[in-house]
XYZ file of C-alpha atoms in Angstrom:
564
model
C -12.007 19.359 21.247
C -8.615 19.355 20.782
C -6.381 15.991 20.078
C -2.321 16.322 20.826
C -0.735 13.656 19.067
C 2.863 12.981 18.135
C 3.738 10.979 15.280
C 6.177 8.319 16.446
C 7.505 4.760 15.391
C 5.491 1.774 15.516
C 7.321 -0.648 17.204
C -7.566 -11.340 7.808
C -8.888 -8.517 6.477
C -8.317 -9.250 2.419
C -10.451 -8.378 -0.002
C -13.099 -10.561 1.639
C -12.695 -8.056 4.555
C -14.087 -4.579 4.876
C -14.319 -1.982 7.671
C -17.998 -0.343 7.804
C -17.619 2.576 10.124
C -21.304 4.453 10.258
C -21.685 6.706 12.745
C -19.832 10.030 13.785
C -20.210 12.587 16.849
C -18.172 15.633 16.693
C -15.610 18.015 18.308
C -14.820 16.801 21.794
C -12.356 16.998 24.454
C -9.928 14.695 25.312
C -6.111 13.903 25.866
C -4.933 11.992 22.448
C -1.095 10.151 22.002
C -1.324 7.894 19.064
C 0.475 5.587 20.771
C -2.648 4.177 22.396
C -5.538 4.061 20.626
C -7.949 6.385 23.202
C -12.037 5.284 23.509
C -13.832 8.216 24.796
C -17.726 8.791 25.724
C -17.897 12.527 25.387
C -19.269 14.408 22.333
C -20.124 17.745 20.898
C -22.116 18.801 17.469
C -20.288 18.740 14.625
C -20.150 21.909 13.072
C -19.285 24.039 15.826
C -15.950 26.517 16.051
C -12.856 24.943 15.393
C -10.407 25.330 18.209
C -6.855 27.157 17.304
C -4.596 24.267 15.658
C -1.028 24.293 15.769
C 1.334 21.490 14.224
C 5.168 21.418 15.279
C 8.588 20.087 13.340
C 11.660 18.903 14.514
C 13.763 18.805 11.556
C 16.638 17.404 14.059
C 14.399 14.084 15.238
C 14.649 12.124 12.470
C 12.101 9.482 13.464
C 13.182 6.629 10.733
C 14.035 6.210 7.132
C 11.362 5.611 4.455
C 12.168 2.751 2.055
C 10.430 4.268 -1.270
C 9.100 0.837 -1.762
C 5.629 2.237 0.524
C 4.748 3.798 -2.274
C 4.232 0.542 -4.432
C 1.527 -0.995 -6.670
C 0.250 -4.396 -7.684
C -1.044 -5.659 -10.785
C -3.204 -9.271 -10.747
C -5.022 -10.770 -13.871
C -8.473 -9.970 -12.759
C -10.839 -7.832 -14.887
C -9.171 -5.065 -16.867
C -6.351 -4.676 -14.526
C -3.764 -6.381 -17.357
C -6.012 -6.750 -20.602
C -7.449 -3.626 -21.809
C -5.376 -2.453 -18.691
C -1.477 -2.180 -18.949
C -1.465 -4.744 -21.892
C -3.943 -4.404 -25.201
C -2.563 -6.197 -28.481
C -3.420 -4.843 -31.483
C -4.431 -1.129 -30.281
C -3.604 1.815 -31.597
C -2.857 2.946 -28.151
C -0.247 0.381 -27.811
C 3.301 0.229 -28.756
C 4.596 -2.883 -31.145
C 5.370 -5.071 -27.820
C 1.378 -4.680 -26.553
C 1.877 -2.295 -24.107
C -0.296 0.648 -23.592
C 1.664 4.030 -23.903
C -0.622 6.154 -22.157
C -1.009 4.171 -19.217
C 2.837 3.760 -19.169
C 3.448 7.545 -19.427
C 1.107 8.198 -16.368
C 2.310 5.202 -14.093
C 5.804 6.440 -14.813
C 5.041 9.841 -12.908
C 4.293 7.791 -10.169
C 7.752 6.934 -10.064
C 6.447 2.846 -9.041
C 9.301 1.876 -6.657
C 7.926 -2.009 -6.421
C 5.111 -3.973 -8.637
C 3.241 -7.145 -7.412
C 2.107 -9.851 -9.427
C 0.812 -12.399 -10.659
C -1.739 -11.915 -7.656
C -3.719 -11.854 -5.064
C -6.005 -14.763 -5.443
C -5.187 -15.619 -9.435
C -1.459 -16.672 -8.251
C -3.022 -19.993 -6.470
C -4.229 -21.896 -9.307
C -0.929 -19.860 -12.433
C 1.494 -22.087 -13.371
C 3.795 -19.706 -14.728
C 5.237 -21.724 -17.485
C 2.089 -21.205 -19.383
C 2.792 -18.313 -19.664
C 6.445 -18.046 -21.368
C 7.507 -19.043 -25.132
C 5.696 -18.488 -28.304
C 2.446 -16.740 -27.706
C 0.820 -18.668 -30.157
C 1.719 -21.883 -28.485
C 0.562 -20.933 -25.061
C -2.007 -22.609 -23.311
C -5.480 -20.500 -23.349
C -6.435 -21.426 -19.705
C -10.018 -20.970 -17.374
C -9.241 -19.377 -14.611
C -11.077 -20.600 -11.320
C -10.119 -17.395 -8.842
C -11.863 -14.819 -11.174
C -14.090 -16.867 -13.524
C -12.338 -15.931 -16.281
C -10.614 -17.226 -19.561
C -6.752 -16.235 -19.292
C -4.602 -16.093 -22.539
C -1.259 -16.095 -20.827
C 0.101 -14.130 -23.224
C 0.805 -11.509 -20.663
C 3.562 -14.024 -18.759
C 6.906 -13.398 -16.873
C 9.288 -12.236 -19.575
C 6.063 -9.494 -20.428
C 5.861 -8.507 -16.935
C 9.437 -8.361 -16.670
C 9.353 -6.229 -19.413
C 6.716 -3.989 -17.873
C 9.156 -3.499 -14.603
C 11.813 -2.506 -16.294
C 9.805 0.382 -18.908
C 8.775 1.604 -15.661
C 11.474 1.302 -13.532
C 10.293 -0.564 -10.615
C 11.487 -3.551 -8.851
C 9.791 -6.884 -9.605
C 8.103 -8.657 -6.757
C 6.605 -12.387 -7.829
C 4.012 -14.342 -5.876
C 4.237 -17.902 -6.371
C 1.386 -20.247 -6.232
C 0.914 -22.158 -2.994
C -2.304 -23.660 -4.224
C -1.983 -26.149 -6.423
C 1.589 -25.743 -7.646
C 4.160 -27.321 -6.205
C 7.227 -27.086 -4.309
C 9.859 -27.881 -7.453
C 8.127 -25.340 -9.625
C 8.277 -22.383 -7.182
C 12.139 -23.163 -7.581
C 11.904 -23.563 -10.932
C 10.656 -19.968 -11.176
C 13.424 -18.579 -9.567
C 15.885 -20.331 -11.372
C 14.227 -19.178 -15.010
C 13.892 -15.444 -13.509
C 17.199 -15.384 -11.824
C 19.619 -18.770 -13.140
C 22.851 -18.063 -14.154
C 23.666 -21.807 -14.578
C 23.928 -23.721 -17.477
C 20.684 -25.425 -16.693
C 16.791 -26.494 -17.737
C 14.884 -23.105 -16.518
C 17.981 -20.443 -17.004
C 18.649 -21.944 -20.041
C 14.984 -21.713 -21.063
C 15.061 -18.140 -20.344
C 18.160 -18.051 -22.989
C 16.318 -19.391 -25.390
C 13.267 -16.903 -25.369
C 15.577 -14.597 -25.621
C 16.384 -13.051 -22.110
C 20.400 -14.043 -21.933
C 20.602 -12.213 -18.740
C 19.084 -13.084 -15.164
C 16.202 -10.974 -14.443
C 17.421 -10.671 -10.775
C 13.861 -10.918 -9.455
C 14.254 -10.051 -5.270
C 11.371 -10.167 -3.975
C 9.097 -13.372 -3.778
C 6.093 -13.866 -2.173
C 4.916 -16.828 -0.261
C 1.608 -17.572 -1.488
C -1.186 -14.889 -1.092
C -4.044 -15.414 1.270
C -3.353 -18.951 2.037
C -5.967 -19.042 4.851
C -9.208 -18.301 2.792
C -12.115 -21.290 1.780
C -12.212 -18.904 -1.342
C -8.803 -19.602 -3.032
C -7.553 -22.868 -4.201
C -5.155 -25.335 -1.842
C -6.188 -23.729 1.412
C -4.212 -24.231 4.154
C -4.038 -23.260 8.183
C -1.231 -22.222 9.811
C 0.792 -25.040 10.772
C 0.203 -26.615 7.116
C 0.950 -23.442 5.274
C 4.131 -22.430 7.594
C 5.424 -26.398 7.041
C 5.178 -26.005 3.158
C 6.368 -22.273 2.694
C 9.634 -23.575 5.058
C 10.233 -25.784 1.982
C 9.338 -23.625 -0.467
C 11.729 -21.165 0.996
C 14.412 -23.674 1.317
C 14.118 -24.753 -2.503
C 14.238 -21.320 -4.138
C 17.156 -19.517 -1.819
C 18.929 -22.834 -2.477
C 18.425 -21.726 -6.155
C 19.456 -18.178 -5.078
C 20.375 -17.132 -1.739
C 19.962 -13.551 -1.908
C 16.070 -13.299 -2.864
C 14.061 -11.862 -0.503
C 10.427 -13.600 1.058
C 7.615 -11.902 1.822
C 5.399 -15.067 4.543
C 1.730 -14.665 3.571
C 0.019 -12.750 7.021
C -3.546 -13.677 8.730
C -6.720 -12.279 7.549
C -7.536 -10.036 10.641
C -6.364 -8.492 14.223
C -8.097 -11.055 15.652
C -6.678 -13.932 14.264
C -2.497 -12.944 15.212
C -1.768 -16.283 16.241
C -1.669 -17.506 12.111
C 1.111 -14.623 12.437
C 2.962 -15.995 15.526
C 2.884 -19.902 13.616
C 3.732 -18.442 10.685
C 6.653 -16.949 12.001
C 7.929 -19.512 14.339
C 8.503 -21.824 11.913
C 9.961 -18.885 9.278
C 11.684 -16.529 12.065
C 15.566 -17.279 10.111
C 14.177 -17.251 6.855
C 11.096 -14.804 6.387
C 12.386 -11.535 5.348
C 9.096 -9.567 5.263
C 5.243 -10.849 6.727
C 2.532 -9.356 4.586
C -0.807 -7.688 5.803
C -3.698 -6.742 3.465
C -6.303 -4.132 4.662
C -9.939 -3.123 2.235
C -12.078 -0.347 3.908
C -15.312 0.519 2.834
C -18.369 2.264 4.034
C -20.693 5.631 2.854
C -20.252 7.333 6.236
C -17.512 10.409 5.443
C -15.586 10.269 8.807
C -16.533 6.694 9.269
C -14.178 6.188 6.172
C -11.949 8.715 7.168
C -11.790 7.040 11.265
C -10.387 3.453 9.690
C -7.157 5.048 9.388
C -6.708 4.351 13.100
C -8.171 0.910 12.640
C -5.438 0.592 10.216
C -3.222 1.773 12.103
C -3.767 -0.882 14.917
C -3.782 -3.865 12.666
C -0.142 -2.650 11.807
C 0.965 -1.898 15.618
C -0.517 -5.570 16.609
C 1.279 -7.256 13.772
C 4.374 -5.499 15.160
C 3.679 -6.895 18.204
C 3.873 -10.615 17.191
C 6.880 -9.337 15.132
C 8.456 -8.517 18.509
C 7.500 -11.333 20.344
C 8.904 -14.156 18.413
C 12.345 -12.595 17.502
C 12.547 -11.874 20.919
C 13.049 -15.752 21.901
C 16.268 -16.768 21.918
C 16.611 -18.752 18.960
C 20.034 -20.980 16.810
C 20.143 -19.394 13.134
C 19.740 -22.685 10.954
C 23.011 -22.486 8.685
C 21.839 -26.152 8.510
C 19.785 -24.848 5.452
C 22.674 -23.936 3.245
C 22.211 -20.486 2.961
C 23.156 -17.236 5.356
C 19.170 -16.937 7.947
C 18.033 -13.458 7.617
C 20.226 -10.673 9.038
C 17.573 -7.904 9.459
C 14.506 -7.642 11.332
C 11.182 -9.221 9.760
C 9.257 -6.153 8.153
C 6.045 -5.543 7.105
C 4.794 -6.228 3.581
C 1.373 -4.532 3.958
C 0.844 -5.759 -0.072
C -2.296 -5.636 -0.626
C -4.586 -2.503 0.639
C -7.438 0.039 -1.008
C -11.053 1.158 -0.580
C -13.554 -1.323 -1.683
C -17.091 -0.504 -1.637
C -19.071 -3.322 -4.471
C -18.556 -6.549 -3.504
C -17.973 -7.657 0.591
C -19.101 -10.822 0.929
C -18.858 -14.028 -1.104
C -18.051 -14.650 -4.792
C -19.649 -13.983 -8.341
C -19.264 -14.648 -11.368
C -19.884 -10.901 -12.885
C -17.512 -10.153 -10.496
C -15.161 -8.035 -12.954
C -17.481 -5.286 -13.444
C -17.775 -5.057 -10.344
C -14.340 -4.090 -9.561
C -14.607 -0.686 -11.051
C -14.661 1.175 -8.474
C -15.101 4.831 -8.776
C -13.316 7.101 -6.410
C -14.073 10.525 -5.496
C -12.167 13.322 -3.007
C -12.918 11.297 0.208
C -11.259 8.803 -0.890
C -8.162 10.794 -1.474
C -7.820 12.232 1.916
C -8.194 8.683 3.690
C -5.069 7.611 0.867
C -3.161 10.340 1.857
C -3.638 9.544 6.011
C -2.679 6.021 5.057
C 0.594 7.593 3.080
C 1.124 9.631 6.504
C 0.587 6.284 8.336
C 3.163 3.990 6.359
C 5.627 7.002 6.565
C 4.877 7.199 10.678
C 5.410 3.499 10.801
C 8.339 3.264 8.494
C 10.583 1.550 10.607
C 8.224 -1.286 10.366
C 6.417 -0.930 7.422
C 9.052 -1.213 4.327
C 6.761 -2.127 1.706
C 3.227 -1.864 0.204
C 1.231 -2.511 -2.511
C -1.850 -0.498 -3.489
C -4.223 -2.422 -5.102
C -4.422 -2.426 -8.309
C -2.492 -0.181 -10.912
C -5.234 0.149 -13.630
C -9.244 0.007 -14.058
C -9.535 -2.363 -11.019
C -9.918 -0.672 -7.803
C -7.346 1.422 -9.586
C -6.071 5.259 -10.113
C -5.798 4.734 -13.684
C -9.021 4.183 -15.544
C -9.105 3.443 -19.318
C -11.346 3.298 -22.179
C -10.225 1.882 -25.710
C -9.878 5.735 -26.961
C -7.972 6.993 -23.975
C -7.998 7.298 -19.973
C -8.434 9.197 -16.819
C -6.593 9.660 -13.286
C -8.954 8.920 -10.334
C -8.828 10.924 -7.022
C -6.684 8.356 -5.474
C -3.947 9.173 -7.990
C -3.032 12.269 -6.849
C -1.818 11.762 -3.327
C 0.617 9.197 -4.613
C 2.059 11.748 -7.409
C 1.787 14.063 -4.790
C 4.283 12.200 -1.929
C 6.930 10.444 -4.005
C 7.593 13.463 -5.932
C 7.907 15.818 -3.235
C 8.392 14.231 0.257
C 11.568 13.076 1.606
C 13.274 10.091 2.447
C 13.143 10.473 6.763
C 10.246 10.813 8.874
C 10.851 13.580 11.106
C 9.200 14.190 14.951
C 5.734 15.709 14.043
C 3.501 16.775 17.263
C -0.125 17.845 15.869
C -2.768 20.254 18.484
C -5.872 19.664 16.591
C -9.833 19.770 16.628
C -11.644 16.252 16.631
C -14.142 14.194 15.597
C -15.160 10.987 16.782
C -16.825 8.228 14.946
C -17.784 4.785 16.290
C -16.557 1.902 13.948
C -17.209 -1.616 13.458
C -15.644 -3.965 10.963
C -17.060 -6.828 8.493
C -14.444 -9.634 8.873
C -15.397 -11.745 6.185
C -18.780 -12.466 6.368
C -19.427 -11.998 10.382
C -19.392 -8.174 11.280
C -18.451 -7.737 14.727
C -17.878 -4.015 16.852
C -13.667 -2.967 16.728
C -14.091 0.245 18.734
C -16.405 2.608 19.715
C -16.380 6.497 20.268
C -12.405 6.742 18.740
C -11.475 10.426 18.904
C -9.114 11.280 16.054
C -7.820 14.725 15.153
C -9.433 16.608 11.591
C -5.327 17.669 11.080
C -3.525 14.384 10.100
C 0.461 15.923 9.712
C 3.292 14.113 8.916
C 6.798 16.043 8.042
C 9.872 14.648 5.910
C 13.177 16.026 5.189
C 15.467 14.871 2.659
C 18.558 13.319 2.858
C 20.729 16.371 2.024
C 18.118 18.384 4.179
C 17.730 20.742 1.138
C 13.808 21.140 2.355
C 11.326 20.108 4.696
C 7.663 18.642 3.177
C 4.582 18.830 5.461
C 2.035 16.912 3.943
C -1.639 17.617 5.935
C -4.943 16.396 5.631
C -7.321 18.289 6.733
C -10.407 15.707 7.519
C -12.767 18.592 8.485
C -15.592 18.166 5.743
C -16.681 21.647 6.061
C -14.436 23.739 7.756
C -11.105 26.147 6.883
C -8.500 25.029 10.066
C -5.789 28.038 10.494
C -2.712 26.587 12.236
C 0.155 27.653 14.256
C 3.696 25.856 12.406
C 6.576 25.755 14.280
C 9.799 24.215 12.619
C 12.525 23.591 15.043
C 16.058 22.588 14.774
C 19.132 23.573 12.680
C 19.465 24.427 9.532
C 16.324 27.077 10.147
C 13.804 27.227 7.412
C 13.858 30.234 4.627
C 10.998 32.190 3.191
C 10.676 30.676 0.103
C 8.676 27.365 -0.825
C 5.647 25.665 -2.533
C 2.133 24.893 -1.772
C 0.779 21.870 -3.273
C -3.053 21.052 -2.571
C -5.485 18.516 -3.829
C -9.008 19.400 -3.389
C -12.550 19.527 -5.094
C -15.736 21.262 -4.862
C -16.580 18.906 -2.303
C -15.854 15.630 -0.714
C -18.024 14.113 -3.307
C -16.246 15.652 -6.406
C -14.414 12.873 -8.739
C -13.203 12.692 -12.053
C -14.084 11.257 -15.311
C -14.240 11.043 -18.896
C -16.153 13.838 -19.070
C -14.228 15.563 -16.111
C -11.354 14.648 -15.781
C -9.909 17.555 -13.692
C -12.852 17.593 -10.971
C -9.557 16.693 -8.387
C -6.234 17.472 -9.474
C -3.373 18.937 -7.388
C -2.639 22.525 -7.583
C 0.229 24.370 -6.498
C 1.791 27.991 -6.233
C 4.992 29.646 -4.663
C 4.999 30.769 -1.128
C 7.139 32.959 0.498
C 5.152 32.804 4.275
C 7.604 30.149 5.907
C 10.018 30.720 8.902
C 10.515 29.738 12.386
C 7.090 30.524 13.005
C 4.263 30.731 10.399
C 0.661 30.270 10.185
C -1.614 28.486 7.091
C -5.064 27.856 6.787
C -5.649 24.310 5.751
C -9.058 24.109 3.606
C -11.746 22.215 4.250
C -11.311 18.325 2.643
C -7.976 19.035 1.253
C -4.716 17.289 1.505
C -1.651 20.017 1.486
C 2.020 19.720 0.881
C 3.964 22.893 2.245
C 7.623 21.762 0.736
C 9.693 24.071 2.718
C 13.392 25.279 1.925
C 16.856 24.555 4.433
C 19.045 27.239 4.838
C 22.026 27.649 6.910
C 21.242 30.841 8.608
């Protein structure tokens, strides 16, 4: 079959939720526009002759700019994620401060534009001043979310620390669990005080004389689940994070607030109360999205399920700032200017653990991630970059060793699959999305999602393309990127590329392609090249140019502007 799509704009699954998609029928026909999600009956065999492909560019429809911050991470104290992770005292890894160099040298080439923390679910029951002062007079702490003893000597000023060694923007969850209303403020005021006052001053004194300037705050993190601490449902949670909000932009008014999102598609009207009562002050409402599943297209086919959780959100988005509504100036600080975004903060594969909680839980967390896994982060990368006039920030989770692309031992580390596609796209794509129209072969797969522990049918028979395209262009339009993923497990798909508009494209450019023996090639200790990306000069591009696209790969073409 072949699929026509067009990517375009988009105008509680956690990590209790996971998308199981098992079954798969392959190349059919049908009509595809990715702005409706199609359900189709008819099916061929997989396997059979790929259909001619062709993928078109218009380097003059810029679709939407890409806020870098897409391309973010998040780091929670859970498992090896922060000790033995980022942060391991007393190794010979480790610079005088505690930090790990290696890790710090690769998560630096990732070019982190944002970093989460202190959580996910750990940020309900952290008090974060436990965690500043004197290490050896901080308070060595159980810690209910995880099951685990927490040192706090990895606290505010050491995270602060870690943002600014790699250059990314801080982004702070405060704990809507069992803290409380005057010491979410609090945090702001020790983070971002200028006054001659308690917290700001207390930052002075541990020696941080200037404000950190911490922007971005979230709300709480999964408010809505039995399996945190201080659960709350919509009306409660919306009620309390109005105050919350009111208490720390009094503190500092220009601090942006990520509202804490539902826990699945089917639950949007936690969104809708969540935003009524936060429409003037919310300036982002998160989303968190875990897939898992051994089926390879299955995995690959949640894209679109992902896909639709962000469209719906979008929806409510739409809905509620479309009501005519009186900024409240009665709060003492300037409402939100911009339209509410999407924080999708929290998102990854996650095969081990999907229902419930236990107490061996770290080693769990582990996971191990091989070249399938790669392609389905790259079509997510295409997705956010599709849907970047929505989507302006998210967090894959987690940085290092849990459900991570950096693994590490005590002698040394290696980069996971799921690395590469991130290296890949914030070194070499640009900053606009442009007008990408795909003709492609399909598969179809029919998926069904666990929503915490009751698993219920999403769709059925979705046709998707094997070619998942997505160009960029820089700001300067010094070159065009086309980053592809081929989905086709077995088979080579030669396309047709067209690049239309003004300046024309030149000869010259590179090829950049991650790809393995086969989809279930990963690396290790042992091999830890297995999937790496590869690249070479090209001088094949023009108006009109074909490439073959291998089977599982994912493929960069970065293309040179010129003005003739």
């Amino acid at each position: 079959m072949l699929v026509f799509s067009r990517a375009s704009p988009h105008t509680t699954p956690t990590r209790r939720r996971f998308l199981h998609l098992p079954g798969l029928t392959g190349p059919s026909l049908a009509w595809f526009s990715p702005s409706w999600m199609q359900r189709v009956s008819s099916s061929s065999r997989v396997g059979q002759q790929a259909a001619p492909a062709k993928i078109t560019v218009d380097v003059d429809a810029r679709v939407s700019t890409i806020d870098r911050k897409i391309y973010g991470h998040f780091t929670e104290h859970f498992g090896r994620c922060i000790y033995g992770g980022i942060f391991e005292e007393g190794s010979s890894l480790s610079d005088e401060q505690g930090y790990r160099k290696d890790v710090l040298d690769v998560a630096r080439q990732l070019r982190v534009p944002v970093l989460r923390w202190p959580g996910g679910n750990f940020a309900a029951s952290y008090h974060w001043s436990d965690g500043i002062g004197p290490k050896d007079q901080r308070p060595r702490k159980f810690d209910p979310a995880w099951f685990a003893e927490e040192s706090n000597h990895f606290g505010t000023d050491e995270y602060i620390a870690y943002c600014r060694k790699l250059g990314a923007e801080p982004y702070v969850c405060v704990n809507m669990g069992t803290g409380t209303i005057e010491e979410a403020a609090a945090w702001v005021e020790y983070c971002n005080g200028t006054t001659n006052t308690q917290y700001a001053n207390l930052r002075r004194k541990y020696g941080n004389p200037e404000p950190y300037n911490v922007k971005y705050w979230g709300l709480g993190n999964e408010v809505w689940g039995d399996f945190n601490a201080g659960r709350k449902g919509a009306g409660e949670y919306a009620r309390q994070a109005l105050e919350l909000a009111k208490m720390m932009k009094w503190v500092d008014p220009s601090i942006k607030l990520i509202a804490c999102g539902s826990y699945a598609a089917s639950d949007l009207d936690w969104d809708r109360q969540v935003l009524e009562t936060l429409y003037d002050v919310a300036d982002y409402i998160s989303m968190h999205v875990y897939v898992g599943g051994d089926d390879y297209y299955g995995l690959l086919g949640s894209a679109r399920l992902f896909e639709e959780r962000i469209r719906a959100l979008d929806g409510v988005i739409g809905a509620v700032l479309g009501k005519n509504r009186t900024p409240r100036f009665v709060f003492g600080f300037p409402p939100r200017k911009d339209r509410i975004q999407i924080a999708v903060d929290e998102w990854n594969i996650w095969y081990r653990v999907r229902n419930g909680r236990d107490r061996n839980v770290t080693s769990k967390q582990e996971e191990r991630y091989n070249l399938r896994d790669a392609l389905w982060t790259a079509s997510i990368l295409n997705l956010f970059q599709r849907s970047s006039s929505t989507v302006t920030m998210a967090n894959l989770n987690q940085l290092v060793n849990v459900l991570a692309p950096i693994i590490t031992s005590k002698e040394g580390l290696f980069l996971q699959s799921i690395y590469f596609p991130f290296r890949l796209y914030v070194e070499h794509c640009g900053n606009i999305a442009l007008d990408t129209r795909t003709i492609s072969p399909t598969f179809t797969t029919n998926s069904q999602a666990a929503v915490t522990y009751n698993a219920r049918t999403m769709a059925e028979n979705i046709v998707l393309p094997y070619l998942d395209a997505q160009a960029t262009v820089d700001d300067d339009a010094r070159f065009v990127s086309l980053a592809v993923v081929n989905r086709h497990r077995d088979q080579n798909i030669r396309t047709t590329i067209q690049v239309q508009g003004s300046p024309a494209l030149g000869r010259e450019g590179m090829v950049f392609e991650i790809n393995g023996t086969s989809p279930e090639a990963e690396n290790s200790f042992n091999g830890p090249e297995n999937v790496t990306i590869k690249n070479r000069k090209e001088s094949i591009f023009g108006k009109s140019f074909q490439y073959e696209f291998p089977a599982h790969s994912v493929s960069l073409l970065k293309m040179q502007l010129s003005s003739g």
